[in-house]
Coordinates of C-alpha atoms and ligand atoms in Angstrom, one line a residue:
X21 CA 168.0 120.7 64.4
X22 CA 166.4 118.4 66.6
X23 CA 162.1 116.8 66.2
X24 CA 159.6 117.2 68.2
X25 CA 158.0 114.3 66.6
X26 CA 159.0 111.0 63.9
X27 CA 156.3 112.5 61.6
X28 CA 154.5 115.0 60.4
X29 CA 151.5 114.4 58.0
X30 CA 149.7 117.8 56.1
X31 CA 146.3 117.2 55.7
X32 CA 143.5 115.0 58.0
X33 CA 142.3 113.9 53.9
X34 CA 141.8 109.7 54.5
X35 CA 145.1 109.0 53.3
X36 CA 146.5 111.2 55.6
X37 CA 144.7 109.7 58.3
X38 CA 145.6 106.5 56.8
X39 CA 149.3 106.9 56.7
X40 CA 149.2 108.8 60.9
X41 CA 147.6 105.5 62.2
X42 CA 150.0 103.3 60.4
X43 CA 152.6 105.2 61.5
X44 CA 151.7 105.1 65.5
X45 CA 150.5 101.1 65.3
X46 CA 154.5 101.1 64.7
X47 CA 155.5 103.3 67.3
X48 CA 156.4 106.3 65.9
X49 CA 155.5 109.7 67.3
X50 CA 152.8 111.6 64.7
X51 CA 151.5 115.1 64.5
X52 CA 149.0 115.8 61.7
X53 CA 148.6 119.5 60.6
X54 CA 144.7 119.9 58.7
X55 CA 143.4 123.5 58.1
X56 CA 139.8 122.8 57.9
X57 CA 137.1 121.0 60.5
X58 CA 136.5 117.4 61.1
X59 CA 134.7 115.5 59.7
X60 CA 135.9 116.8 56.7
X61 CA 133.3 116.9 53.2
X62 CA 135.3 116.7 49.8
X63 CA 133.7 116.3 46.3
X64 CA 134.5 112.5 45.6
X65 CA 132.6 109.5 44.2
X66 CA 132.3 107.7 48.0
X67 CA 132.9 104.3 46.2
X68 CA 135.5 102.3 48.2
X69 CA 137.0 99.3 45.9
X70 CA 137.0 95.7 47.3
X71 CA 140.9 96.3 48.2
X72 CA 140.3 99.1 50.3
X73 CA 138.5 97.3 52.7
X74 CA 141.0 95.1 54.4
X75 CA 143.8 98.0 54.4
X76 CA 141.6 99.9 56.4
X77 CA 140.7 96.8 58.3
X78 CA 144.2 96.2 59.0
X79 CA 144.4 100.2 60.7
X80 CA 141.4 98.7 62.9
X81 CA 138.9 101.3 61.1
X82 CA 135.6 100.4 60.7
X83 CA 132.8 102.5 58.8
X84 CA 129.4 102.6 58.0
X85 CA 128.4 102.1 54.5
X86 CA 126.2 100.4 51.8
X87 CA 127.5 97.2 50.4
X88 CA 129.1 97.9 46.7
X89 CA 128.9 94.5 44.4
X90 CA 130.1 95.4 41.3
X91 CA 130.5 97.8 38.2
X92 CA 127.6 98.9 36.0
X93 CA 128.3 100.2 32.6
X94 CA 125.5 102.2 31.3
X95 CA 124.9 103.7 27.7
X96 CA 121.6 104.9 26.5
X97 CA 121.0 101.7 24.9
X98 CA 123.5 99.4 26.4
X99 CA 124.2 98.0 30.0
X100 CA 126.7 95.5 31.5
X101 CA 127.4 94.4 34.8
X102 CA 130.3 93.0 36.6
X103 CA 129.8 91.6 40.1
X104 CA 132.9 91.7 42.2
X105 CA 134.4 88.4 42.2
X106 CA 136.6 88.4 45.8
X107 CA 134.5 90.6 48.4
X108 CA 132.8 93.9 48.2
X109 CA 133.5 97.3 48.2
X110 CA 131.3 100.0 50.4
X111 CA 129.6 103.0 49.7
X112 CA 130.3 105.5 52.3
X113 CA 130.0 109.4 52.7
X114 CA 133.2 111.1 53.1
X115 CA 132.4 112.7 56.2
X116 CA 132.2 108.9 57.7
X117 CA 135.2 107.9 56.7
X118 CA 137.0 110.9 57.6
X119 CA 135.3 111.1 60.9
X120 CA 136.1 107.4 61.6
X121 CA 139.6 107.8 60.4
X122 CA 140.0 110.6 62.9
X123 CA 138.5 108.7 65.7
X124 CA 140.9 105.6 65.1
X125 CA 144.2 108.2 65.0
X126 CA 143.2 110.2 68.0
X127 CA 142.5 106.7 70.4
X128 CA 146.1 105.9 69.0
X129 CA 147.5 108.7 70.2
X130 CA 148.0 110.9 67.1
X131 CA 148.6 114.8 68.1
X132 CA 146.1 117.2 65.7
X133 CA 147.0 120.8 65.0
X134 CA 144.9 123.4 63.0
X135 CA 146.9 125.6 60.6
X136 CA 147.1 126.3 57.1
X137 CA 150.7 124.9 55.9
X138 CA 152.2 127.8 53.5
X139 CA 156.4 127.0 54.2
X140 CA 158.3 124.5 54.7
X141 CA 162.0 124.0 56.0
X142 CA 164.3 121.0 56.1
X143 CA 167.9 120.0 56.4
X144 CA 169.7 116.4 56.8
X145 CA 167.9 115.7 60.2
X146 CA 164.4 117.3 59.7
X147 CA 161.5 118.9 58.6
X148 CA 159.7 122.0 59.9
X149 CA 156.2 123.1 59.3
X150 CA 153.5 125.3 61.4
X151 CA 156.6 125.6 64.1
X152 CA 156.8 121.6 64.2
X153 CA 159.9 120.0 63.6
X154 CA 159.5 116.1 62.5
X155 CA 162.1 113.7 61.5
X156 CA 159.8 112.6 58.3
X157 CA 156.8 114.8 56.5
X158 CA 154.3 113.6 54.6
X159 CA 152.3 115.8 52.2
X160 CA 148.9 114.3 52.0
X161 CA 147.4 117.7 50.8
X162 CA 145.3 116.3 48.3
X163 CA 145.0 117.4 44.4
X164 CA 146.5 120.9 44.8
X165 CA 149.0 120.1 47.3
X166 CA 151.2 123.0 48.8
X167 CA 153.6 120.2 50.4
X168 CA 154.6 119.1 46.6
X169 CA 155.0 122.7 45.3
X170 CA 156.8 123.8 48.5
X171 CA 159.3 120.6 48.0
X172 CA 159.9 121.5 44.3
X173 CA 158.3 117.9 43.0
X174 CA 156.0 120.0 40.7
X175 CA 155.7 119.1 37.1
X176 CA 153.7 120.8 34.3
X177 CA 150.1 120.2 34.0
X178 CA 148.5 118.4 30.8
X179 CA 146.2 121.2 29.0
X180 CA 143.1 118.8 28.5
X181 CA 141.9 118.6 31.9
X182 CA 138.8 116.8 33.8
X183 CA 136.7 117.9 36.6
X184 CA 134.3 116.4 38.8
X185 CA 131.1 117.4 40.7
X186 CA 128.8 115.5 43.3
X187 CA 125.5 115.7 45.2
X188 CA 123.3 113.2 47.3
X189 CA 119.8 112.8 46.8
X190 CA 117.5 111.4 49.3
X191 CA 116.7 108.2 47.6
X192 CA 116.4 104.2 48.7
X193 CA 119.4 102.8 46.1
X194 CA 118.6 101.1 43.3
X195 CA 121.3 99.0 43.2
X196 CA 124.0 97.4 44.8
X197 CA 126.3 98.5 42.0
X198 CA 128.0 101.3 41.3
X199 CA 126.4 102.3 38.1
X200 CA 128.3 104.6 35.7
X201 CA 126.4 106.1 33.0
X202 CA 128.1 107.3 30.1
X203 CA 126.9 110.2 27.8
X204 CA 128.7 111.5 24.7
X205 CA 130.2 114.4 27.3
X206 CA 130.2 113.2 30.8
X207 CA 130.1 110.0 33.2
X208 CA 128.0 110.0 36.0
X209 CA 128.9 107.5 39.4
X210 CA 125.9 106.6 41.1
X211 CA 126.9 105.1 44.5
X212 CA 124.4 104.4 47.7
X213 CA 126.1 105.6 50.4
X214 CA 123.6 104.8 53.3
X215 CA 119.9 103.7 53.7
X216 CA 117.8 106.4 51.8
X217 CA 120.7 108.5 50.1
X218 CA 122.9 107.8 47.0
X219 CA 125.3 109.9 46.0
X220 CA 125.5 111.1 42.1
X221 CA 129.3 111.9 40.6
X222 CA 129.2 113.6 37.6
X223 CA 133.0 113.8 35.4
X224 CA 133.9 115.5 32.2
X225 CA 135.3 119.0 31.2
X226 CA 135.5 122.2 32.5
X227 CA 131.9 124.1 32.2
X228 CA 130.1 121.0 32.8
X229 CA 126.7 122.0 34.6
X230 CA 125.7 119.1 37.0
X231 CA 121.9 119.6 36.4
X232 CA 122.2 119.8 32.6
X233 CA 124.5 116.7 32.6
X234 CA 121.6 114.5 35.1
X235 CA 118.9 116.0 33.1
X236 CA 120.5 114.4 29.8
X237 CA 120.4 111.1 31.7
X238 CA 117.2 109.6 31.9
X239 CA 117.8 106.6 34.0
X240 CA 118.9 108.9 36.6
X241 CA 116.8 112.1 36.2
X242 CA 113.9 109.9 36.9
X243 CA 115.1 108.2 39.7
X244 CA 116.1 111.6 41.9
X245 CA 113.0 113.3 40.3
X246 CA 111.4 115.3 43.4
X247 CA 113.7 114.1 45.8
X248 CA 115.6 116.6 48.1
X249 CA 119.3 117.1 47.1
X250 CA 121.0 116.3 51.1
X251 CA 124.2 117.7 50.1
X252 CA 126.1 121.1 48.9
X253 CA 126.8 120.7 45.4
X254 CA 130.9 120.0 45.4
X255 CA 133.4 120.4 42.8
X256 CA 137.1 119.4 42.6
X257 CA 139.6 119.4 39.8
X258 CA 141.1 119.2 37.3
X259 CA 141.9 115.7 38.2
X260 CA 145.2 115.1 36.5
X261 CA 148.0 116.5 38.5
X262 CA 151.8 115.5 38.0
X263 CA 155.0 115.2 40.1
X264 CA 158.5 115.1 39.3
X265 CA 159.4 112.6 41.8
X266 CA 157.5 111.6 45.3
X267 CA 160.2 112.1 47.4
X268 CA 162.6 115.5 48.2
X269 CA 164.7 114.4 51.0
X270 CA 162.9 113.7 54.5
X271 CA 159.5 115.1 52.6
X272 CA 157.5 112.2 50.9
X273 CA 154.0 113.0 49.0
X274 CA 150.8 110.2 49.4
X275 CA 147.6 110.3 47.9
X276 CA 146.5 112.6 45.4
X277 CA 149.4 115.0 46.4
X278 CA 151.6 112.4 44.9
X279 CA 150.0 112.7 41.5
X280 CA 146.4 111.9 40.3
X281 CA 145.6 110.8 36.7
X282 CA 141.5 111.0 36.9
X283 CA 138.5 110.0 39.3
X284 CA 137.5 107.7 35.8
X285 CA 138.4 104.4 37.7
X286 CA 137.1 105.4 40.9
X287 CA 140.5 104.2 42.4
X288 CA 141.6 106.9 44.5
X289 CA 141.2 105.8 48.2
X290 CA 142.4 102.0 47.4
X291 CA 145.4 103.4 45.6
X292 CA 146.2 106.2 48.3
X293 CA 146.0 103.6 51.1
X294 CA 148.5 101.2 49.3
X295 CA 151.2 104.4 49.0
X296 CA 150.3 105.3 52.8
X297 CA 151.3 102.0 53.6
X298 CA 154.8 102.2 51.6
X299 CA 155.2 105.7 52.4
X300 CA 155.3 104.6 56.3
X301 CA 157.5 101.5 55.6
X302 CA 160.3 103.5 54.7
X303 CA 159.8 106.1 57.0
X304 CA 159.9 103.4 60.2
X305 CA 163.0 101.6 58.0
X306 CA 164.9 105.1 57.8
X307 CA 164.7 104.5 53.9
X308 CA 163.0 107.4 52.6
X309 CA 164.8 106.4 49.6
X310 CA 162.9 103.3 48.6
X311 CA 159.8 105.0 48.4
X312 CA 159.9 106.0 44.7
X313 CA 160.2 102.4 43.5
X314 CA 157.7 101.6 46.0
X315 CA 155.3 104.4 44.8
X316 CA 155.7 103.0 41.4
X317 CA 155.4 99.5 41.8
X318 CA 151.9 100.0 43.7
X319 CA 150.6 102.6 41.5
X320 CA 151.4 100.7 38.4
X321 CA 147.8 99.0 37.2
X322 CA 146.2 102.6 38.3
X323 CA 148.1 104.6 36.5
X324 CA 148.2 102.4 33.1
X325 CA 144.6 101.6 33.0
X326 CA 143.3 105.0 34.0
X327 CA 145.9 106.6 31.6
X328 CA 144.1 104.5 29.0
X329 CA 140.8 104.7 29.8
X330 CA 140.7 108.8 30.0
X331 CA 142.4 108.7 26.5
X332 CA 139.6 106.4 25.1
X333 CA 137.1 108.3 26.7
X334 CA 138.7 111.9 25.0
X335 CA 138.4 110.0 21.7
X336 CA 136.2 109.5 18.6
X337 CA 135.9 105.6 20.2
X338 CA 134.0 107.0 23.0
X339 CA 130.9 105.8 22.1
X340 CA 131.9 102.4 21.5
X341 CA 133.1 101.6 25.3
X342 CA 129.7 100.7 26.8
X343 CA 128.7 98.4 23.8
X344 CA 132.6 96.8 23.6
X345 CA 131.9 96.0 27.2
X346 CA 129.2 94.7 26.7
X347 CA 130.4 92.4 24.2
X348 CA 133.4 91.6 26.0
X349 CA 132.0 91.0 29.5
X350 CA 135.2 88.7 30.6
X351 CA 137.6 91.1 29.5
X352 CA 135.4 94.1 31.1
X353 CA 135.4 92.2 34.5
X354 CA 139.3 91.2 34.2
X355 CA 140.0 95.2 34.1
X356 CA 137.2 96.0 36.9
X357 CA 138.7 93.2 39.3
X358 CA 142.7 94.3 38.1
X359 CA 141.9 97.8 39.6
X360 CA 139.4 96.8 42.1
X361 CA 141.6 94.3 44.3
Ligands
LIG1 C1 134.3 113.8 41.6 C2 135.2 112.6 42.3 C3 134.8 111.6 42.7 C4 136.0 110.5 43.1 N1 135.4 108.7 43.4 C5 136.3 108.3 43.7 C6 135.5 107.0 44.5 O1 134.2 106.5 43.9 N2 136.5 105.9 44.6 C7 137.8 106.8 45.1 O2 138.6 105.5 46.0 N3 138.1 107.6 45.0 C8 137.4 108.7 44.3 N4 137.8 110.0 44.0 C9 139.2 110.0 44.5 C10 139.2 110.3 45.8 O3 138.5 111.5 46.1 C11 140.7 110.7 46.8 O4 141.5 110.1 45.7 C12 140.8 110.8 47.4 O5 140.3 112.2 48.3 C13 142.4 111.3 48.3 O6 142.5 111.6 49.5 P1 143.9 112.2 50.5 O7 143.7 112.4 51.6 O8 145.1 112.2 49.5 O9 143.2 113.8 49.9 P2 142.2 114.9 50.6 O10 140.7 114.3 50.4 O11 142.0 115.7 49.3 O12 142.8 115.4 51.5 C14 143.2 116.7 51.7 C15 143.4 117.4 52.9 O13 144.4 118.0 53.1 C16 144.0 119.6 53.8 N5 145.1 120.7 53.2 C17 145.3 120.8 51.7 N6 146.3 121.9 51.9 C18 146.2 122.0 53.2 C19 147.2 122.9 53.6 N7 148.5 123.9 52.9 N8 147.5 123.1 55.1 C20 147.1 121.9 55.7 N9 145.8 121.2 55.1 C21 145.8 121.3 54.0 C22 142.5 119.6 53.1 O14 141.9 120.5 53.9 C23 142.2 118.0 52.9 O15 141.7 117.6 54.2 C24 137.0 110.7 43.3 C25 137.6 112.2 43.5 C26 136.4 113.2 42.9 C27 137.1 114.4 42.5

């Protein structure tokens, strides 16, 4: 088979677009296949951790948002704050982030094709989806990746599943931290995303009602009471997605498609950008076999700490998480810093 492009990316979410930009910056020819119209919205806490910002700057992407200066854990009786040591994060609407990445990709000459990928075939020279043949294909099509399943890379899901819901409110941000409010059944993430708008994402088990969960957290409910909801309620999940491997022949998985643990540490985009960087390095070097090891290396901290926190959150020790973080602020800060870089 001969190829139309060097790289085909399925999915124009932040990670697929970052990979497309990175590949064009190295001189590869790139097309992106996406089923939805830009700007694409998605359920997300919308907090970019500090490590994501240099990664976006390196790609030549700048996006407006609200500086995030740290993470605050809250329970009904306790609170603890950690302010980032080296640089801020950024609260940013998904639509703004996706539009900024798209504009940069277009300016670099990335081709866009609107289509839903439903089939894939590959031989030793090329991969074909949506009638386009490419030397390599990146599956960046999110939590419920079609590419992952077409490439035979899906692994069995655990039965204990968690989901997320989010909505935005027209209210002036009251903090420059991402506040994480822990209740007995849910975690609520408050992220300032622009002047006059905060997003509230609620994570928990299936069946969690957004309004009920919000009403159970007076510290948030009192702030947004009477404020207009300025986005529709969006959900995503189950979070946990497993993969048997991250590569099959000329197909590589990046972002949520490559396997996801949970949004509890607010890390998806920073980690996905690191995966995209690794995948493009391997593709550009014509060494896709290196990707598996790079993926493991660059996601290790995220996987270990997130699996640990989710396990703790689902255990009888849940109610001790915020008091323990408050009692051991140095440990809490070290964990936040480890995840944020
Ligand atoms: C409630 C919640 C809160 C979160 N909070 C944070 C946070 O605060 N900070 C953070 O960094 N991360 C957070 N995350 C995680 C973050 O949202 C994801 O890690 C990130 O969106 C992954 O990006 P992606 O590009 O891999 O996938 P996506 O953003 O899901 O993009 C995938 C794209 O692929 C397209 N697609 C899918 N199937 C096909 C197909 N068959 N054909 C063509 N196109 C297709 C979709 O339309 C979509 O545009 C949160 C997630 C949730 C659910």
